[in-house]
GROMACS .gro file of N, CA and C in nm:
model
  492
    1MET      N    1  -3.776  -8.451 -17.217
    1MET     CA    2  -3.673  -8.506 -17.301
    1MET      C    3  -3.564  -8.400 -17.319
    2ILE      N    4  -3.441  -8.445 -17.325
    2ILE     CA    5  -3.332  -8.351 -17.350
    2ILE      C    6  -3.322  -8.322 -17.500
    3LYS      N    7  -3.260  -8.209 -17.532
    3LYS     CA    8  -3.255  -8.166 -17.672
    3LYS      C    9  -3.188  -8.267 -17.764
    4GLU      N   10  -3.079  -8.327 -17.719
    4GLU     CA   11  -3.009  -8.421 -17.807
    4GLU      C   12  -3.097  -8.540 -17.842
    5ASP      N   13  -3.176  -8.588 -17.749
    5ASP     CA   14  -3.269  -8.698 -17.778
    5ASP      C   15  -3.378  -8.651 -17.875
    6ALA      N   16  -3.425  -8.527 -17.857
    6ALA     CA   17  -3.526  -8.471 -17.947
    6ALA      C   18  -3.470  -8.456 -18.088
    7ARG      N   19  -3.343  -8.417 -18.100
    7ARG     CA   20  -3.280  -8.404 -18.232
    7ARG      C   21  -3.273  -8.539 -18.303
    8ILE      N   22  -3.233  -8.641 -18.231
    8ILE     CA   23  -3.224  -8.776 -18.289
    8ILE      C   24  -3.362  -8.823 -18.333
    9LEU      N   25  -3.461  -8.803 -18.248
    9LEU     CA   26  -3.598  -8.844 -18.281
    9LEU      C   27  -3.650  -8.770 -18.404
   10ALA      N   28  -3.630  -8.639 -18.410
   10ALA     CA   29  -3.677  -8.559 -18.524
   10ALA      C   30  -3.608  -8.603 -18.653
   11LYS      N   31  -3.478  -8.626 -18.649
   11LYS     CA   32  -3.406  -8.670 -18.770
   11LYS      C   33  -3.460  -8.803 -18.820
   12ASN      N   34  -3.490  -8.894 -18.730
   12ASN     CA   35  -3.544  -9.024 -18.770
   12ASN      C   36  -3.685  -9.013 -18.826
   13ILE      N   37  -3.767  -8.929 -18.767
   13ILE     CA   38  -3.904  -8.910 -18.816
   13ILE      C   39  -3.902  -8.850 -18.956
   14ARG      N   40  -3.820  -8.749 -18.976
   14ARG     CA   41  -3.817  -8.678 -19.105
   14ARG      C   42  -3.781  -8.770 -19.221
   15LYS      N   43  -3.698  -8.869 -19.196
   15LYS     CA   44  -3.656  -8.961 -19.302
   15LYS      C   45  -3.773  -9.040 -19.358
   16LYS      N   46  -3.880  -9.051 -19.283
   16LYS     CA   47  -3.995  -9.133 -19.324
   16LYS      C   48  -4.109  -9.051 -19.385
   17LEU      N   49  -4.093  -8.921 -19.394
   17LEU     CA   50  -4.201  -8.834 -19.441
   17LEU      C   51  -4.193  -8.808 -19.591
   18ASP      N   52  -4.304  -8.775 -19.650
   18ASP     CA   53  -4.311  -8.735 -19.791
   18ASP      C   54  -4.280  -8.586 -19.797
   19ILE      N   55  -4.152  -8.555 -19.802
   19ILE     CA   56  -4.104  -8.418 -19.791
   19ILE      C   57  -4.155  -8.331 -19.905
   20LYS      N   58  -4.156  -8.384 -20.025
   20LYS     CA   59  -4.199  -8.304 -20.140
   20LYS      C   60  -4.345  -8.261 -20.125
   21THR      N   61  -4.432  -8.354 -20.089
   21THR     CA   62  -4.575  -8.321 -20.071
   21THR      C   63  -4.594  -8.222 -19.957
   22ILE      N   64  -4.528  -8.246 -19.846
   22ILE     CA   65  -4.541  -8.157 -19.731
   22ILE      C   66  -4.487  -8.018 -19.765
   23SER      N   67  -4.374  -8.012 -19.833
   23SER     CA   68  -4.317  -7.883 -19.873
   23SER      C   69  -4.415  -7.806 -19.962
   24ASN      N   70  -4.475  -7.874 -20.058
   24ASN     CA   71  -4.572  -7.809 -20.146
   24ASN      C   72  -4.692  -7.755 -20.068
   25LEU      N   73  -4.739  -7.831 -19.971
   25LEU     CA   74  -4.852  -7.787 -19.889
   25LEU      C   75  -4.815  -7.663 -19.806
   26ILE      N   76  -4.696  -7.663 -19.751
   26ILE     CA   77  -4.653  -7.549 -19.669
   26ILE      C   78  -4.634  -7.425 -19.756
   27VAL      N   79  -4.579  -7.441 -19.875
   27VAL     CA   80  -4.565  -7.326 -19.966
   27VAL      C   81  -4.703  -7.269 -19.997
   28LYS      N   82  -4.800  -7.354 -20.025
   28LYS     CA   83  -4.937  -7.307 -20.052
   28LYS      C   84  -4.996  -7.237 -19.930
   29ASP      N   85  -4.970  -7.291 -19.809
   29ASP     CA   86  -5.018  -7.228 -19.686
   29ASP      C   87  -4.957  -7.090 -19.667
   30ILE      N   88  -4.828  -7.078 -19.694
   30ILE     CA   89  -4.760  -6.949 -19.680
   30ILE      C   90  -4.820  -6.847 -19.777
   31ILE      N   91  -4.839  -6.888 -19.901
   31ILE     CA   92  -4.895  -6.798 -20.003
   31ILE      C   93  -5.036  -6.755 -19.963
   32SER      N   94  -5.119  -6.851 -19.924
   32SER     CA   95  -5.259  -6.817 -19.892
   32SER      C   96  -5.271  -6.738 -19.762
   33SER      N   97  -5.172  -6.749 -19.673
   33SER     CA   98  -5.178  -6.676 -19.546
   33SER      C   99  -5.159  -6.526 -19.564
   34GLY      N  100  -5.091  -6.486 -19.670
   34GLY     CA  101  -5.061  -6.344 -19.691
   34GLY      C  102  -4.950  -6.292 -19.602
   35ILE      N  103  -4.879  -6.379 -19.532
   35ILE     CA  104  -4.776  -6.336 -19.436
   35ILE      C  105  -4.664  -6.255 -19.502
   36ILE      N  106  -4.634  -6.285 -19.626
   36ILE     CA  107  -4.525  -6.213 -19.693
   36ILE      C  108  -4.566  -6.069 -19.721
   37GLY      N  109  -4.693  -6.048 -19.752
   37GLY     CA  110  -4.752  -5.915 -19.764
   37GLY      C  111  -4.663  -5.807 -19.818
   38ASP      N  112  -4.642  -5.703 -19.739
   38ASP     CA  113  -4.565  -5.586 -19.780
   38ASP      C  114  -4.415  -5.597 -19.754
   39TYR      N  115  -4.372  -5.709 -19.695
   39TYR     CA  116  -4.228  -5.725 -19.674
   39TYR      C  117  -4.159  -5.729 -19.810
   40LYS      N  118  -4.047  -5.662 -19.820
   40LYS     CA  119  -3.977  -5.655 -19.947
   40LYS      C  120  -3.858  -5.752 -19.953
   41ILE      N  121  -3.784  -5.763 -19.842
   41ILE     CA  122  -3.665  -5.849 -19.839
   41ILE      C  123  -3.695  -5.971 -19.752
   42ILE      N  124  -3.692  -6.088 -19.816
   42ILE     CA  125  -3.734  -6.213 -19.752
   42ILE      C  126  -3.614  -6.306 -19.739
   43GLY      N  127  -3.591  -6.355 -19.618
   43GLY     CA  128  -3.485  -6.453 -19.594
   43GLY      C  129  -3.539  -6.594 -19.606
   44LEU      N  130  -3.476  -6.672 -19.690
   44LEU     CA  131  -3.507  -6.815 -19.704
   44LEU      C  132  -3.385  -6.895 -19.663
   45TYR      N  133  -3.395  -7.025 -19.671
   45TYR     CA  134  -3.282  -7.115 -19.649
   45TYR      C  135  -3.283  -7.217 -19.762
   46TYR      N  136  -3.167  -7.266 -19.799
   46TYR     CA  137  -3.158  -7.371 -19.899
   46TYR      C  138  -3.172  -7.502 -19.821
   47PRO      N  139  -3.275  -7.583 -19.853
   47PRO     CA  140  -3.303  -7.700 -19.768
   47PRO      C  141  -3.191  -7.803 -19.767
   48LEU      N  142  -3.162  -7.848 -19.648
   48LEU     CA  143  -3.065  -7.955 -19.623
   48LEU      C  144  -3.140  -8.086 -19.608
   49ARG      N  145  -3.076  -8.192 -19.641
   49ARG     CA  146  -3.127  -8.327 -19.622
   49ARG      C  147  -3.279  -8.336 -19.620
   50TYR      N  148  -3.340  -8.340 -19.508
   50TYR     CA  149  -3.484  -8.364 -19.497
   50TYR      C  150  -3.562  -8.240 -19.455
   51GLU      N  151  -3.509  -8.122 -19.483
   51GLU     CA  152  -3.578  -7.999 -19.446
   51GLU      C  153  -3.688  -7.965 -19.545
   52ILE      N  154  -3.785  -7.891 -19.497
   52ILE     CA  155  -3.895  -7.844 -19.581
   52ILE      C  156  -3.840  -7.747 -19.684
   53ASP      N  157  -3.880  -7.766 -19.810
   53ASP     CA  158  -3.828  -7.688 -19.921
   53ASP      C  159  -3.925  -7.574 -19.955
   54LEU      N  160  -3.879  -7.450 -19.936
   54LEU     CA  161  -3.959  -7.332 -19.965
   54LEU      C  162  -3.910  -7.257 -20.089
   55LEU      N  163  -3.819  -7.314 -20.164
   55LEU     CA  164  -3.758  -7.244 -20.277
   55LEU      C  165  -3.859  -7.198 -20.381
   56GLU      N  166  -3.972  -7.267 -20.391
   56GLU     CA  167  -4.075  -7.231 -20.488
   56GLU      C  168  -4.131  -7.091 -20.462
   57LEU      N  169  -4.120  -7.041 -20.341
   57LEU     CA  170  -4.168  -6.906 -20.310
   57LEU      C  171  -4.101  -6.802 -20.400
   58ARG      N  172  -3.977  -6.827 -20.440
   58ARG     CA  173  -3.905  -6.732 -20.526
   58ARG      C  174  -3.974  -6.714 -20.661
   59ASN      N  175  -4.038  -6.820 -20.709
   59ASN     CA  176  -4.107  -6.813 -20.838
   59ASN      C  177  -4.243  -6.745 -20.829
   60TYR      N  178  -4.300  -6.746 -20.710
   60TYR     CA  179  -4.433  -6.689 -20.691
   60TYR      C  180  -4.429  -6.539 -20.666
   61TYR      N  181  -4.327  -6.494 -20.594
   61TYR     CA  182  -4.317  -6.353 -20.556
   61TYR      C  183  -4.207  -6.285 -20.637
   62ASN      N  184  -4.239  -6.242 -20.758
   62ASN     CA  185  -4.141  -6.176 -20.845
   62ASN      C  186  -4.104  -6.037 -20.798
   63ASP      N  187  -4.187  -5.976 -20.714
   63ASP     CA  188  -4.162  -5.839 -20.669
   63ASP      C  189  -4.084  -5.833 -20.538
   64LYS      N  190  -4.039  -5.947 -20.488
   64LYS     CA  191  -3.965  -5.951 -20.362
   64LYS      C  192  -3.817  -5.976 -20.388
   65ILE      N  193  -3.736  -5.936 -20.293
   65ILE     CA  194  -3.593  -5.966 -20.297
   65ILE      C  195  -3.569  -6.078 -20.197
   66PHE      N  196  -3.515  -6.189 -20.246
   66PHE     CA  197  -3.487  -6.302 -20.158
   66PHE      C  198  -3.339  -6.306 -20.126
   67CYS      N  199  -3.309  -6.352 -20.007
   67CYS     CA  200  -3.171  -6.367 -19.965
   67CYS      C  201  -3.157  -6.497 -19.886
   68PHE      N  202  -3.034  -6.545 -19.879
   68PHE     CA  203  -3.003  -6.672 -19.815
   68PHE      C  204  -2.887  -6.653 -19.718
   69PRO      N  205  -2.881  -6.739 -19.617
   69PRO     CA  206  -2.773  -6.725 -19.518
   69PRO      C  207  -2.639  -6.780 -19.564
   70LYS      N  208  -2.535  -6.714 -19.515
   70LYS     CA  209  -2.399  -6.764 -19.519
   70LYS      C  210  -2.355  -6.769 -19.373
   71THR      N  211  -2.282  -6.875 -19.337
   71THR     CA  212  -2.237  -6.886 -19.199
   71THR      C  213  -2.085  -6.891 -19.190
   72THR      N  214  -2.035  -6.809 -19.100
   72THR     CA  215  -1.895  -6.816 -19.060
   72THR      C  216  -1.904  -6.842 -18.910
   73ASP      N  217  -1.868  -6.745 -18.830
   73ASP     CA  218  -1.893  -6.755 -18.686
   73ASP      C  219  -2.035  -6.709 -18.654
   74VAL      N  220  -2.093  -6.635 -18.748
   74VAL     CA  221  -2.229  -6.584 -18.735
   74VAL      C  222  -2.302  -6.613 -18.866
   75ILE      N  223  -2.430  -6.589 -18.865
   75ILE     CA  224  -2.511  -6.605 -18.986
   75ILE      C  225  -2.540  -6.466 -19.041
   76GLU      N  226  -2.524  -6.449 -19.171
   76GLU     CA  227  -2.558  -6.324 -19.240
   76GLU      C  228  -2.629  -6.362 -19.369
   77PHE      N  229  -2.709  -6.271 -19.420
   77PHE     CA  230  -2.788  -6.299 -19.539
   77PHE      C  231  -2.736  -6.222 -19.659
   78TYR      N  232  -2.739  -6.291 -19.774
   78TYR     CA  233  -2.690  -6.233 -19.899
   78TYR      C  234  -2.793  -6.254 -20.010
   79LYS      N  235  -2.798  -6.157 -20.098
   79LYS     CA  236  -2.898  -6.155 -20.206
   79LYS      C  237  -2.889  -6.281 -20.292
   80ASP      N  238  -3.005  -6.333 -20.326
   80ASP     CA  239  -3.017  -6.448 -20.414
   80ASP      C  240  -2.992  -6.405 -20.557
   81ASN      N  241  -2.890  -6.462 -20.619
   81ASN     CA  242  -2.866  -6.437 -20.760
   81ASN      C  243  -2.881  -6.567 -20.840
   82GLY      N  244  -2.933  -6.671 -20.776
   82GLY     CA  245  -2.956  -6.799 -20.842
   82GLY      C  246  -2.835  -6.891 -20.846
   83LYS      N  247  -2.722  -6.847 -20.791
   83LYS     CA  248  -2.601  -6.928 -20.792
   83LYS      C  249  -2.563  -6.963 -20.649
   84PHE      N  250  -2.538  -7.091 -20.626
   84PHE     CA  251  -2.506  -7.140 -20.493
   84PHE      C  252  -2.383  -7.229 -20.496
   85VAL      N  253  -2.317  -7.239 -20.382
   85VAL     CA  254  -2.202  -7.325 -20.366
   85VAL      C  255  -2.215  -7.398 -20.232
   86LYS      N  256  -2.167  -7.522 -20.227
   86LYS     CA  257  -2.169  -7.597 -20.102
   86LYS      C  258  -2.061  -7.542 -20.010
   87ALA      N  259  -2.100  -7.511 -19.886
   87ALA     CA  260  -2.009  -7.447 -19.791
   87ALA      C  261  -2.009  -7.523 -19.658
   88LYS      N  262  -1.977  -7.452 -19.553
   88LYS     CA  263  -1.970  -7.507 -19.418
   88LYS      C  264  -2.096  -7.586 -19.384
   89PHE      N  265  -2.081  -7.700 -19.319
   89PHE     CA  266  -2.191  -7.787 -19.278
   89PHE      C  267  -2.269  -7.842 -19.399
   90ASN      N  268  -2.207  -7.842 -19.520
   90ASN     CA  269  -2.272  -7.887 -19.644
   90ASN      C  270  -2.395  -7.805 -19.681
   91ILE      N  271  -2.401  -7.683 -19.633
   91ILE     CA  272  -2.512  -7.593 -19.663
   91ILE      C  273  -2.483  -7.521 -19.795
   92MET      N  274  -2.584  -7.514 -19.879
   92MET     CA  275  -2.571  -7.439 -20.004
   92MET      C  276  -2.586  -7.290 -19.971
   93GLU      N  277  -2.484  -7.213 -20.007
   93GLU     CA  278  -2.484  -7.070 -19.979
   93GLU      C  279  -2.480  -6.992 -20.110
   94PRO      N  280  -2.540  -6.872 -20.110
   94PRO     CA  281  -2.540  -6.793 -20.234
   94PRO      C  282  -2.400  -6.742 -20.268
   95ILE      N  283  -2.372  -6.741 -20.397
   95ILE     CA  284  -2.249  -6.678 -20.445
   95ILE      C  285  -2.286  -6.532 -20.471
   96SER      N  286  -2.277  -6.453 -20.367
   96SER     CA  287  -2.319  -6.314 -20.373
   96SER      C  288  -2.243  -6.236 -20.268
   97ASN      N  289  -2.211  -6.113 -20.298
   97ASN     CA  290  -2.146  -6.025 -20.201
   97ASN      C  291  -2.239  -5.917 -20.152
   98GLU      N  292  -2.365  -5.921 -20.196
   98GLU     CA  293  -2.460  -5.817 -20.157
   98GLU      C  294  -2.530  -5.855 -20.027
   99HIS      N  295  -2.478  -5.801 -19.918
   99HIS     CA  296  -2.531  -5.829 -19.784
   99HIS      C  297  -2.664  -5.758 -19.764
  100LEU      N  298  -2.762  -5.830 -19.713
  100LEU     CA  299  -2.893  -5.773 -19.686
  100LEU      C  300  -2.938  -5.809 -19.546
  101ILE      N  301  -3.028  -5.729 -19.493
  101ILE     CA  302  -3.093  -5.764 -19.366
  101ILE      C  303  -3.241  -5.788 -19.398
  102PRO      N  304  -3.282  -5.914 -19.396
  102PRO     CA  305  -3.421  -5.944 -19.431
  102PRO      C  306  -3.520  -5.888 -19.330
  103GLU      N  307  -3.635  -5.850 -19.380
  103GLU     CA  308  -3.743  -5.803 -19.292
  103GLU      C  309  -3.821  -5.922 -19.235
  104LEU      N  310  -3.827  -6.029 -19.313
  104LEU     CA  311  -3.899  -6.151 -19.277
  104LEU      C  312  -3.807  -6.268 -19.309
  105ILE      N  313  -3.791  -6.360 -19.213
  105ILE     CA  314  -3.704  -6.476 -19.233
  105ILE      C  315  -3.782  -6.604 -19.201
  106PHE      N  316  -3.780  -6.697 -19.296
  106PHE     CA  317  -3.834  -6.831 -19.272
  106PHE      C  318  -3.720  -6.915 -19.216
  107VAL      N  319  -3.742  -6.969 -19.096
  107VAL     CA  320  -3.638  -7.041 -19.024
  107VAL      C  321  -3.671  -7.189 -19.021
  108PRO      N  322  -3.578  -7.274 -19.067
  108PRO     CA  323  -3.603  -7.418 -19.062
  108PRO      C  324  -3.594  -7.468 -18.918
  109CYS      N  325  -3.685  -7.555 -18.882
  109CYS     CA  326  -3.684  -7.613 -18.748
  109CYS      C  327  -3.668  -7.763 -18.758
  110LEU      N  328  -3.573  -7.816 -18.686
  110LEU     CA  329  -3.561  -7.961 -18.673
  110LEU      C  330  -3.682  -8.011 -18.596
  111GLY      N  331  -3.723  -7.931 -18.499
  111GLY     CA  332  -3.843  -7.960 -18.419
  111GLY      C  333  -3.884  -7.837 -18.343
  112LEU      N  334  -3.994  -7.852 -18.272
  112LEU     CA  335  -4.046  -7.747 -18.184
  112LEU      C  336  -4.092  -7.815 -18.056
  113ASN      N  337  -4.097  -7.737 -17.948
  113ASN     CA  338  -4.164  -7.789 -17.829
  113ASN      C  339  -4.303  -7.725 -17.821
  114TYR      N  340  -4.376  -7.759 -17.717
  114TYR     CA  341  -4.514  -7.711 -17.707
  114TYR      C  342  -4.525  -7.562 -17.673
  115ASN      N  343  -4.411  -7.498 -17.643
  115ASN     CA  344  -4.408  -7.352 -17.622
  115ASN      C  345  -4.362  -7.279 -17.749
  116ASN      N  346  -4.355  -7.351 -17.860
  116ASN     CA  347  -4.308  -7.298 -17.988
  116ASN      C  348  -4.162  -7.254 -17.986
  117ALA      N  349  -4.082  -7.318 -17.901
  117ALA     CA  350  -3.938  -7.294 -17.899
  117ALA      C  351  -3.872  -7.383 -18.003
  118ARG      N  352  -3.779  -7.327 -18.076
  118ARG     CA  353  -3.715  -7.397 -18.186
  118ARG      C  354  -3.609  -7.496 -18.139
  119LEU      N  355  -3.611  -7.610 -18.203
  119LEU     CA  356  -3.504  -7.709 -18.191
  119LEU      C  357  -3.427  -7.704 -18.322
  120GLY      N  358  -3.301  -7.662 -18.315
  120GLY     CA  359  -3.217  -7.657 -18.434
  120GLY      C  360  -3.111  -7.764 -18.425
  121TYR      N  361  -3.004  -7.746 -18.500
  121TYR     CA  362  -2.896  -7.844 -18.500
  121TYR      C  363  -2.797  -7.824 -18.386
  122GLY      N  364  -2.815  -7.717 -18.308
  122GLY     CA  365  -2.735  -7.700 -18.188
  122GLY      C  366  -2.622  -7.600 -18.196
  123LYS      N  367  -2.610  -7.529 -18.307
  123LYS     CA  368  -2.501  -7.431 -18.320
  123LYS      C  369  -2.544  -7.291 -18.280
  124GLY      N  370  -2.674  -7.263 -18.275
  124GLY     CA  371  -2.724  -7.135 -18.226
  124GLY      C  372  -2.716  -7.018 -18.323
  125PHE      N  373  -2.694  -7.044 -18.451
  125PHE     CA  374  -2.679  -6.934 -18.547
  125PHE      C  375  -2.804  -6.845 -18.554
  126TYR      N  376  -2.920  -6.905 -18.572
  126TYR     CA  377  -3.043  -6.826 -18.581
  126TYR      C  378  -3.077  -6.760 -18.447
  127ASP      N  379  -3.049  -6.829 -18.337
  127ASP     CA  380  -3.075  -6.772 -18.204
  127ASP      C  381  -2.995  -6.644 -18.184
  128ARG      N  382  -2.868  -6.647 -18.220
  128ARG     CA  383  -2.783  -6.528 -18.205
  128ARG      C  384  -2.825  -6.418 -18.301
  129TYR      N  385  -2.864  -6.454 -18.423
  129TYR     CA  386  -2.908  -6.355 -18.519
  129TYR      C  387  -3.031  -6.281 -18.466
  130ALA      N  388  -3.123  -6.355 -18.408
  130ALA     CA  389  -3.248  -6.297 -18.358
  130ALA      C  390  -3.224  -6.196 -18.245
  131LYS      N  391  -3.117  -6.213 -18.169
  131LYS     CA  392  -3.088  -6.121 -18.059
  131LYS      C  393  -3.037  -5.986 -18.110
  132VAL      N  394  -2.983  -5.983 -18.231
  132VAL     CA  395  -2.920  -5.862 -18.284
  132VAL      C  396  -3.008  -5.789 -18.385
  133HIS      N  397  -3.092  -5.861 -18.456
  133HIS     CA  398  -3.173  -5.803 -18.563
  133HIS      C  399  -3.321  -5.812 -18.530
  134SER      N  400  -3.397  -5.720 -18.586
  134SER     CA  401  -3.540  -5.716 -18.556
  134SER      C  402  -3.626  -5.779 -18.666
  135SER      N  403  -3.565  -5.862 -18.749
  135SER     CA  404  -3.640  -5.931 -18.854
  135SER      C  405  -3.751  -6.015 -18.792
  136ARG      N  406  -3.864  -6.022 -18.860
  136ARG     CA  407  -3.972  -6.111 -18.816
  136ARG      C  408  -3.933  -6.254 -18.852
  137LEU      N  409  -3.934  -6.343 -18.754
  137LEU     CA  410  -3.896  -6.482 -18.775
  137LEU      C  411  -4.020  -6.570 -18.780
  138VAL      N  412  -4.024  -6.656 -18.882
  138VAL     CA  413  -4.136  -6.748 -18.901
  138VAL      C  414  -4.080  -6.890 -18.904
  139GLY      N  415  -4.127  -6.975 -18.815
  139GLY     CA  416  -4.079  -7.112 -18.810
  139GLY      C  417  -4.145  -7.201 -18.913
  140VAL      N  418  -4.069  -7.299 -18.960
  140VAL     CA  419  -4.118  -7.398 -19.055
  140VAL      C  420  -4.080  -7.535 -19.002
  141CYS      N  421  -4.181  -7.620 -18.978
  141CYS     CA  422  -4.156  -7.747 -18.910
  141CYS      C  423  -4.257  -7.853 -18.953
  142TYR      N  424  -4.220  -7.978 -18.938
  142TYR     CA  425  -4.313  -8.089 -18.958
  142TYR      C  426  -4.397  -8.106 -18.831
  143LYS      N  427  -4.526  -8.129 -18.848
  143LYS     CA  428  -4.614  -8.150 -18.732
  143LYS      C  429  -4.565  -8.264 -18.645
  144LYS      N  430  -4.512  -8.368 -18.708
  144LYS     CA  431  -4.469  -8.486 -18.632
  144LYS      C  432  -4.342  -8.461 -18.552
  145CYS      N  433  -4.282  -8.344 -18.566
  145CYS     CA  434  -4.158  -8.312 -18.495
  145CYS      C  435  -4.181  -8.208 -18.385
  146VAL      N  436  -4.298  -8.211 -18.326
  146VAL     CA  437  -4.329  -8.126 -18.211
  146VAL      C  438  -4.326  -8.218 -18.089
  147PHE      N  439  -4.234  -8.189 -17.997
  147PHE     CA  440  -4.210  -8.274 -17.881
  147PHE      C  441  -4.205  -8.190 -17.754
  148ASP      N  442  -4.207  -8.260 -17.644
  148ASP     CA  443  -4.185  -8.196 -17.514
  148ASP      C  444  -4.036  -8.209 -17.483
  149PHE      N  445  -3.961  -8.103 -17.508
  149PHE     CA  446  -3.819  -8.103 -17.473
  149PHE      C  447  -3.787  -7.978 -17.393
  150ALA      N  448  -3.681  -7.985 -17.315
  150ALA     CA  449  -3.640  -7.873 -17.231
  150ALA      C  450  -3.576  -7.766 -17.319
  151GLU      N  451  -3.626  -7.646 -17.309
  151GLU     CA  452  -3.571  -7.535 -17.388
  151GLU      C  453  -3.473  -7.456 -17.304
  152SER      N  454  -3.390  -7.378 -17.374
  152SER     CA  455  -3.298  -7.288 -17.303
  152SER      C  456  -3.344  -7.145 -17.326
  153SER      N  457  -3.289  -7.055 -17.251
  153SER     CA  458  -3.328  -6.914 -17.263
  153SER      C  459  -3.286  -6.854 -17.397
  154ASN      N  460  -3.194  -6.917 -17.466
  154ASN     CA  461  -3.148  -6.867 -17.597
  154ASN      C  462  -3.237  -6.908 -17.713
  155ASP      N  463  -3.322  -7.008 -17.693
  155ASP     CA  464  -3.402  -7.061 -17.802
  155ASP      C  465  -3.503  -6.960 -17.855
  156ILE      N  466  -3.513  -6.953 -17.988
  156ILE     CA  467  -3.614  -6.870 -18.053
  156ILE      C  468  -3.751  -6.927 -18.020
  157LYS      N  469  -3.844  -6.839 -17.985
  157LYS     CA  470  -3.984  -6.878 -17.970
  157LYS      C  471  -4.062  -6.805 -18.079
  158PHE      N  472  -4.136  -6.882 -18.156
  158PHE     CA  473  -4.207  -6.825 -18.272
  158PHE      C  474  -4.348  -6.787 -18.238
  159ALA      N  475  -4.389  -6.673 -18.290
  159ALA     CA  476  -4.529  -6.632 -18.284
  159ALA      C  477  -4.603  -6.691 -18.404
  160THR      N  478  -4.530  -6.713 -18.513
  160THR     CA  479  -4.590  -6.768 -18.636
  160THR      C  480  -4.511  -6.891 -18.679
  161ILE      N  481  -4.585  -6.998 -18.705
  161ILE     CA  482  -4.525  -7.125 -18.747
  161ILE      C  483  -4.609  -7.184 -18.857
  162PHE      N  484  -4.543  -7.239 -18.958
  162PHE     CA  485  -4.611  -7.318 -19.061
  162PHE      C  486  -4.564  -7.460 -19.043
  163LYS      N  487  -4.661  -7.551 -19.028
  163LYS     CA  488  -4.625  -7.693 -19.013
  163LYS      C  489  -4.733  -7.780 -19.076
  164GLU      N  490  -4.690  -7.889 -19.132
  164GLU     CA  491  -4.779  -7.988 -19.195
  164GLU      C  492  -4.738  -8.124 -19.148
   0.00000   0.00000   0.00000
């Protein structure tokens, strides 16, 4: 399957899922996995439409510094101060000027293929970020959105994925 067909399929599947329940299960899985461990600066994303919501992690890990992406031509992360504004692509971005480089980043996936390559929205922001920074990337995806699609050499391949 080509990526555009996989994107359409994933968007349609996600609309039918119990996102709140799945998000809660994935947050519990992340906490019990210990993956956050000794990492101090954690990159999250503010969930769009039908994305898995990991915001609860901020309440569980009081000793961590969380940051969120802002996108211009590239993606950069800024410290979470609890204040957000709707920006490019209707993404909620932090109202913060404190630029950080996260050690661990949870990356939203529209889908995955069977090689754990990420299917995103097609702009390549996370793919380009991964080529420049050595942050550990962790994929977050719905189990029902794993398909056989053709990947490109730019696609992120995850060693660690949380999916329900």
